[in-house]
Amino acid sequence: MDYFLHLVVLGTIYSILAVSLNISVGYTGLLTLAHAAFYGVGAYAVGILTVEYNVNFFFALLLAMPAAGVVAAMVSPILRLKGHFFILGTVAVQLMLTQVLFNWISLTKGPFGIPGVPSPVIFGLKLNTPPTFLLLSVPVMIIVVLLAARLVNSPFGRVLKTIRANPSVAESIGINVDLYRLRVFVITAMMAGVAGGLYASYTRYVHPSAFDVVFSTFILIMVILGGTGRWMGSVLGVVGLITIQESVRFIPALPANMVGPVQIMAYSGVLFAVMMLRPQGLIGAYKLE
Amino acid sequence: METLAQFLVNGFALGGVYALLSLGFGVIYNTVRIFHVLHGAVFITAGYITWVFVEHTGLPLYAAGIIGVAGATGAGMLIELGVYRPLRKKAAGFLTAFLASLAGMFFIEGFLVAVSSTDLKVLKQGPLSVFHLGDVVIAYFHIIIIVVVVLLFTAVTLFLRSTQWGRMIRAVASNPELALSVGINSNQVFLMVFALGSSLAGIAGIFRAYDVGLEPVVGLQLAIIASIGVIIGGIGSLPGAALGGLTLGLAQTLVAFLLSGQWSQPVAIIIMLAFIVFRPYGLLGTREHKELRRLL
């Protein structure tokens, strides 16, 4: 039961990631493979602030948002790129940030990671088990998902859909496309930062390898599986992917050291099949470009 | 002075492998306009096939190497037939093709980890045999790499410039509709391009497996290196692609000399970002290139 609840906690954190990535992939047409990097910045912000500087968790979580947002703004020149170049630019950002986490040892402790991130405390209740942590992660997830739904159904969201459908048309009716892209990039990075902060305090340990390009792809698969451009789809995608990942554990006679690689094979196989058969995802609104 | 010469020899050996890889990537990208992430899988397949034959059948290295390159060529053609051609038939966009390719890359990486663990597979036995030139230590194998790369580059250039197939490939690359209207079968040309690009990647894979060894994660890393080489060399220019790969090899070696090896991946990315911002048409590309205008 605790293991199931553990998966539910991860599901809430992944939902924040997938819903935010869907705003940029599904609504604005910015396919990025750097989402895990901003997730990592959020996690490290909370890890460093709470462990090194004894900052209160909730204050650190608030600071994780601008931290991820500032990093996103710093790398935003890649938004000038289009098509393959943009994707490659985001991969570049992702690999760079992973390297920074590994090599900026005075700040991040590099490959040792940061252990002992304190559990959040609400009214004297220590949230250090899956059921108690749900008291925090479920409300945060609901807030983020509602914000995302509000965002994409607002005039702002309609502008994004116009940009996705045709940037030139958007430009011709006086929309500052570059500015909107920058806003989406920064806002979604901030949401990923929140997810990272939750993750750090839940696992109580941050390590660079949790925020690599493989995990970025993992988030993207959740979005695409659930369908681009539907905000509830992303939550379904999270459920689907966790189910796929966990059912690998029940394959009989699979040695323990094979579970990880077979999981990677399973979800990349699913992405491959979806791309070949139904590129808009299972219930997607748009066909990918 | 000696350190400079030493750095040049090592840099050209690494850059030669990158140049082959970028050349293969460039041939495919310029013609098919597909961001072929699976190029990394083709690269790594050649090394693994060769390693399996050397390790388990005791075949001599050159014979196993030929099988490895043939395997890579076949793998590249299979990818075109089984992945990209069906997607083209469905008029799928470039993102779909990219994601299918990326998913395939991860699948193969996972498969290799599952069946052969993450160990480094090295073809050579013991250290490379070397000779001394003054204070500079030169490995015979690095000289072989540099010579082979120069020969292959010349051969590919001549092939594209002065054979019937080469002219057809360039025709499809510069204007697919016009090529179709004069009766060129673009599917056949694409298959040829994949065979050519994949055999180059295969040779690079065997060099890498002999020199420093292969592990599953190298596939994606070097697919990225190959594409960065094409970008900094200039999209649409094959000499540019080779030069771009060479530049990356030299830069990484320089950084490894001055700082440490772990910065070699970031430096490639920093160079790419610098090029994209300050000189997006690359070293030898032209500002007016059609493909480039679409991307910037």
Short mmCIF file of C-alpha atoms in Angstrom, two decimals, chain A residues 49-244:
data_model
loop_
_atom_site.label_atom_id
_atom_site.label_comp_id
_atom_site.label_asym_id
_atom_site.label_seq_id
_atom_site.Cartn_x
_atom_site.Cartn_y
_atom_site.Cartn_z
CA LEU A 49 18.51 26.62 0.52
CA THR A 50 17.14 24.22 3.13
CA VAL A 51 20.32 22.24 3.81
CA GLU A 52 23.02 24.92 3.53
CA TYR A 53 21.11 28.01 4.62
CA ASN A 54 18.37 26.50 6.84
CA VAL A 55 15.68 28.32 4.91
CA ASN A 56 12.10 27.27 5.68
CA PHE A 57 10.86 24.73 3.12
CA PHE A 58 7.86 26.74 1.96
CA PHE A 59 9.93 29.86 1.46
CA ALA A 60 12.51 27.79 -0.43
CA LEU A 61 9.74 26.34 -2.61
CA LEU A 62 8.63 29.88 -3.45
CA LEU A 63 12.22 30.79 -4.34
CA ALA A 64 12.56 27.68 -6.53
CA MET A 65 10.13 29.23 -9.01
CA PRO A 66 12.12 32.38 -9.80
CA ALA A 67 15.34 30.32 -9.73
CA ALA A 68 14.06 28.09 -12.54
CA GLY A 69 12.53 31.08 -14.30
CA VAL A 70 15.79 33.05 -14.24
CA VAL A 71 17.74 30.10 -15.64
CA ALA A 72 15.12 29.74 -18.39
CA ALA A 73 15.40 33.43 -19.21
CA MET A 74 19.20 33.12 -19.33
CA VAL A 75 19.04 30.37 -21.96
CA SER A 76 16.17 31.98 -23.86
CA PRO A 77 18.30 32.98 -26.90
CA ILE A 78 17.60 29.43 -28.13
CA LEU A 79 14.01 30.59 -28.74
CA ARG A 80 15.31 32.31 -31.86
CA LEU A 81 15.77 28.89 -33.40
CA LYS A 82 13.09 26.95 -35.21
CA GLY A 83 12.39 23.39 -36.18
CA HIS A 84 15.19 20.92 -35.60
CA PHE A 85 17.50 23.68 -34.47
CA PHE A 86 15.23 24.60 -31.59
CA ILE A 87 15.02 21.01 -30.36
CA LEU A 88 18.78 20.69 -30.63
CA GLY A 89 19.12 23.94 -28.72
CA THR A 90 16.99 22.59 -25.89
CA VAL A 91 18.99 19.35 -25.83
CA ALA A 92 22.10 21.51 -25.60
CA VAL A 93 20.65 23.44 -22.65
CA GLN A 94 19.67 20.19 -20.96
CA LEU A 95 23.13 18.62 -21.34
CA MET A 96 24.83 21.84 -20.22
CA LEU A 97 22.76 22.13 -17.05
CA THR A 98 23.36 18.46 -16.22
CA GLN A 99 27.09 19.10 -16.61
CA VAL A 100 26.88 22.20 -14.44
CA LEU A 101 25.12 20.21 -11.71
CA PHE A 102 27.84 17.56 -11.93
CA ASN A 103 30.80 19.92 -12.09
CA TRP A 104 29.99 23.03 -10.07
CA ILE A 105 31.03 21.16 -6.96
CA SER A 106 31.26 24.12 -4.56
CA LEU A 107 27.56 24.81 -5.10
CA THR A 108 25.96 21.46 -5.92
CA LYS A 109 28.41 18.93 -4.36
CA GLY A 110 28.62 17.44 -7.87
CA PRO A 111 28.28 13.67 -8.12
CA PHE A 112 27.80 13.31 -4.34
CA GLY A 113 24.44 15.02 -4.50
CA ILE A 114 22.82 16.78 -1.57
CA PRO A 115 21.52 14.37 1.08
CA GLY A 116 19.40 15.22 4.08
CA VAL A 117 16.94 17.65 2.53
CA PRO A 118 14.47 18.18 5.41
CA SER A 119 10.86 17.05 5.09
CA PRO A 120 8.31 19.83 5.07
CA VAL A 121 6.39 20.42 8.31
CA ILE A 122 2.78 21.64 8.34
CA PHE A 123 1.33 22.59 11.75
CA GLY A 124 3.81 20.34 13.50
CA LEU A 125 3.09 17.38 11.21
CA LYS A 126 6.23 16.08 9.52
CA LEU A 127 5.48 15.06 5.92
CA ASN A 128 8.02 12.27 5.66
CA THR A 129 5.89 9.34 4.46
CA PRO A 130 3.93 8.94 1.20
CA PRO A 131 0.47 9.35 2.77
CA THR A 132 1.43 12.49 4.66
CA PHE A 133 3.33 13.97 1.73
CA LEU A 134 0.17 13.66 -0.34
CA LEU A 135 -1.33 16.33 1.95
CA LEU A 136 1.13 18.73 0.37
CA SER A 137 1.63 17.43 -3.15
CA VAL A 138 -2.04 16.96 -4.08
CA PRO A 139 -3.06 20.56 -3.30
CA VAL A 140 0.02 21.92 -5.08
CA MET A 141 -0.75 19.76 -8.10
CA ILE A 142 -4.38 20.90 -8.16
CA ILE A 143 -3.33 24.54 -7.94
CA VAL A 144 -0.85 24.13 -10.82
CA VAL A 145 -3.27 22.16 -12.99
CA LEU A 146 -6.06 24.69 -12.42
CA LEU A 147 -3.68 27.54 -13.17
CA ALA A 148 -2.62 25.79 -16.36
CA ALA A 149 -6.23 25.18 -17.39
CA ARG A 150 -7.07 28.80 -16.65
CA LEU A 151 -4.05 29.94 -18.62
CA VAL A 152 -4.77 27.97 -21.78
CA ASN A 153 -8.46 28.88 -21.82
CA SER A 154 -7.79 32.57 -21.34
CA PRO A 155 -7.13 35.09 -24.15
CA PHE A 156 -3.46 34.39 -23.47
CA GLY A 157 -4.05 30.72 -24.30
CA ARG A 158 -5.88 31.59 -27.50
CA VAL A 159 -2.89 33.65 -28.58
CA LEU A 160 -0.68 30.63 -27.92
CA LYS A 161 -2.89 28.41 -30.08
CA THR A 162 -2.70 30.98 -32.87
CA ILE A 163 1.08 30.98 -32.62
CA ARG A 164 1.09 27.21 -32.73
CA ALA A 165 -1.15 27.06 -35.77
CA ASN A 166 0.68 29.74 -37.71
CA PRO A 167 3.34 32.11 -36.32
CA SER A 168 3.22 34.32 -39.40
CA VAL A 169 -0.51 34.89 -39.07
CA ALA A 170 -0.05 35.65 -35.38
CA GLU A 171 2.65 38.17 -36.26
CA SER A 172 0.47 39.76 -38.94
CA ILE A 173 -2.32 40.54 -36.48
CA GLY A 174 0.08 42.31 -34.19
CA ILE A 175 1.05 39.58 -31.75
CA ASN A 176 4.61 39.77 -30.49
CA VAL A 177 5.38 36.09 -31.09
CA ASP A 178 8.88 36.18 -29.59
CA LEU A 179 7.61 37.78 -26.40
CA TYR A 180 4.85 35.16 -26.01
CA ARG A 181 7.29 32.33 -26.61
CA LEU A 182 9.61 33.78 -23.97
CA ARG A 183 6.76 34.10 -21.47
CA VAL A 184 5.65 30.51 -22.04
CA PHE A 185 9.21 29.25 -21.75
CA VAL A 186 9.76 31.05 -18.43
CA ILE A 187 6.32 30.27 -16.95
CA THR A 188 6.57 26.55 -17.71
CA ALA A 189 10.12 26.47 -16.34
CA MET A 190 8.83 28.01 -13.10
CA MET A 191 6.15 25.32 -12.86
CA ALA A 192 8.83 22.68 -13.37
CA GLY A 193 10.80 24.39 -10.61
CA VAL A 194 7.89 23.85 -8.19
CA ALA A 195 7.78 20.18 -9.13
CA GLY A 196 11.53 19.97 -8.51
CA GLY A 197 11.18 21.54 -5.08
CA LEU A 198 8.51 18.99 -4.12
CA TYR A 199 10.67 16.17 -5.43
CA ALA A 200 13.70 17.30 -3.42
CA SER A 201 11.78 17.43 -0.15
CA TYR A 202 10.00 14.16 -0.87
CA THR A 203 13.06 12.04 -1.67
CA ARG A 204 15.20 14.14 0.73
CA TYR A 205 18.12 13.74 -1.68
CA VAL A 206 19.00 15.47 -4.92
CA HIS A 207 21.45 14.07 -7.43
CA PRO A 208 22.27 15.37 -10.95
CA SER A 209 21.38 12.09 -12.66
CA ALA A 210 17.69 12.48 -11.74
CA PHE A 211 17.46 15.54 -14.01
CA ASP A 212 19.05 14.36 -17.25
CA VAL A 213 17.97 14.27 -20.87
CA VAL A 214 16.46 10.80 -20.38
CA PHE A 215 14.07 12.24 -17.83
CA SER A 216 13.28 15.15 -20.15
CA THR A 217 12.28 12.59 -22.77
CA PHE A 218 10.26 10.76 -20.14
CA ILE A 219 8.21 13.91 -19.42
CA LEU A 220 7.74 14.52 -23.14
CA ILE A 221 6.45 10.97 -23.60
CA MET A 222 3.86 11.55 -20.87
CA VAL A 223 2.65 14.66 -22.71
CA ILE A 224 2.53 12.98 -26.10
CA LEU A 225 0.96 9.79 -24.81
CA GLY A 226 -1.86 11.78 -23.23
CA GLY A 227 -2.19 13.95 -26.27
CA THR A 228 -0.81 17.37 -27.04
CA GLY A 229 -3.00 20.37 -26.45
CA ARG A 230 -5.36 18.80 -23.92
CA TRP A 231 -4.51 19.72 -20.36
CA MET A 232 -6.26 16.70 -18.78
CA GLY A 233 -4.54 14.42 -21.28
CA SER A 234 -1.22 15.04 -19.63
CA VAL A 235 -2.50 13.70 -16.31
CA LEU A 236 -3.74 10.58 -18.11
CA GLY A 237 -0.34 10.30 -19.79
CA VAL A 238 1.32 10.30 -16.36
CA VAL A 239 -0.97 7.53 -15.15
CA GLY A 240 -0.34 5.53 -18.34
CA LEU A 241 3.41 5.86 -18.22
CA ILE A 242 3.70 5.00 -14.53
CA THR A 243 1.54 1.94 -15.22
CA ILE A 244 3.81 0.89 -18.07
#
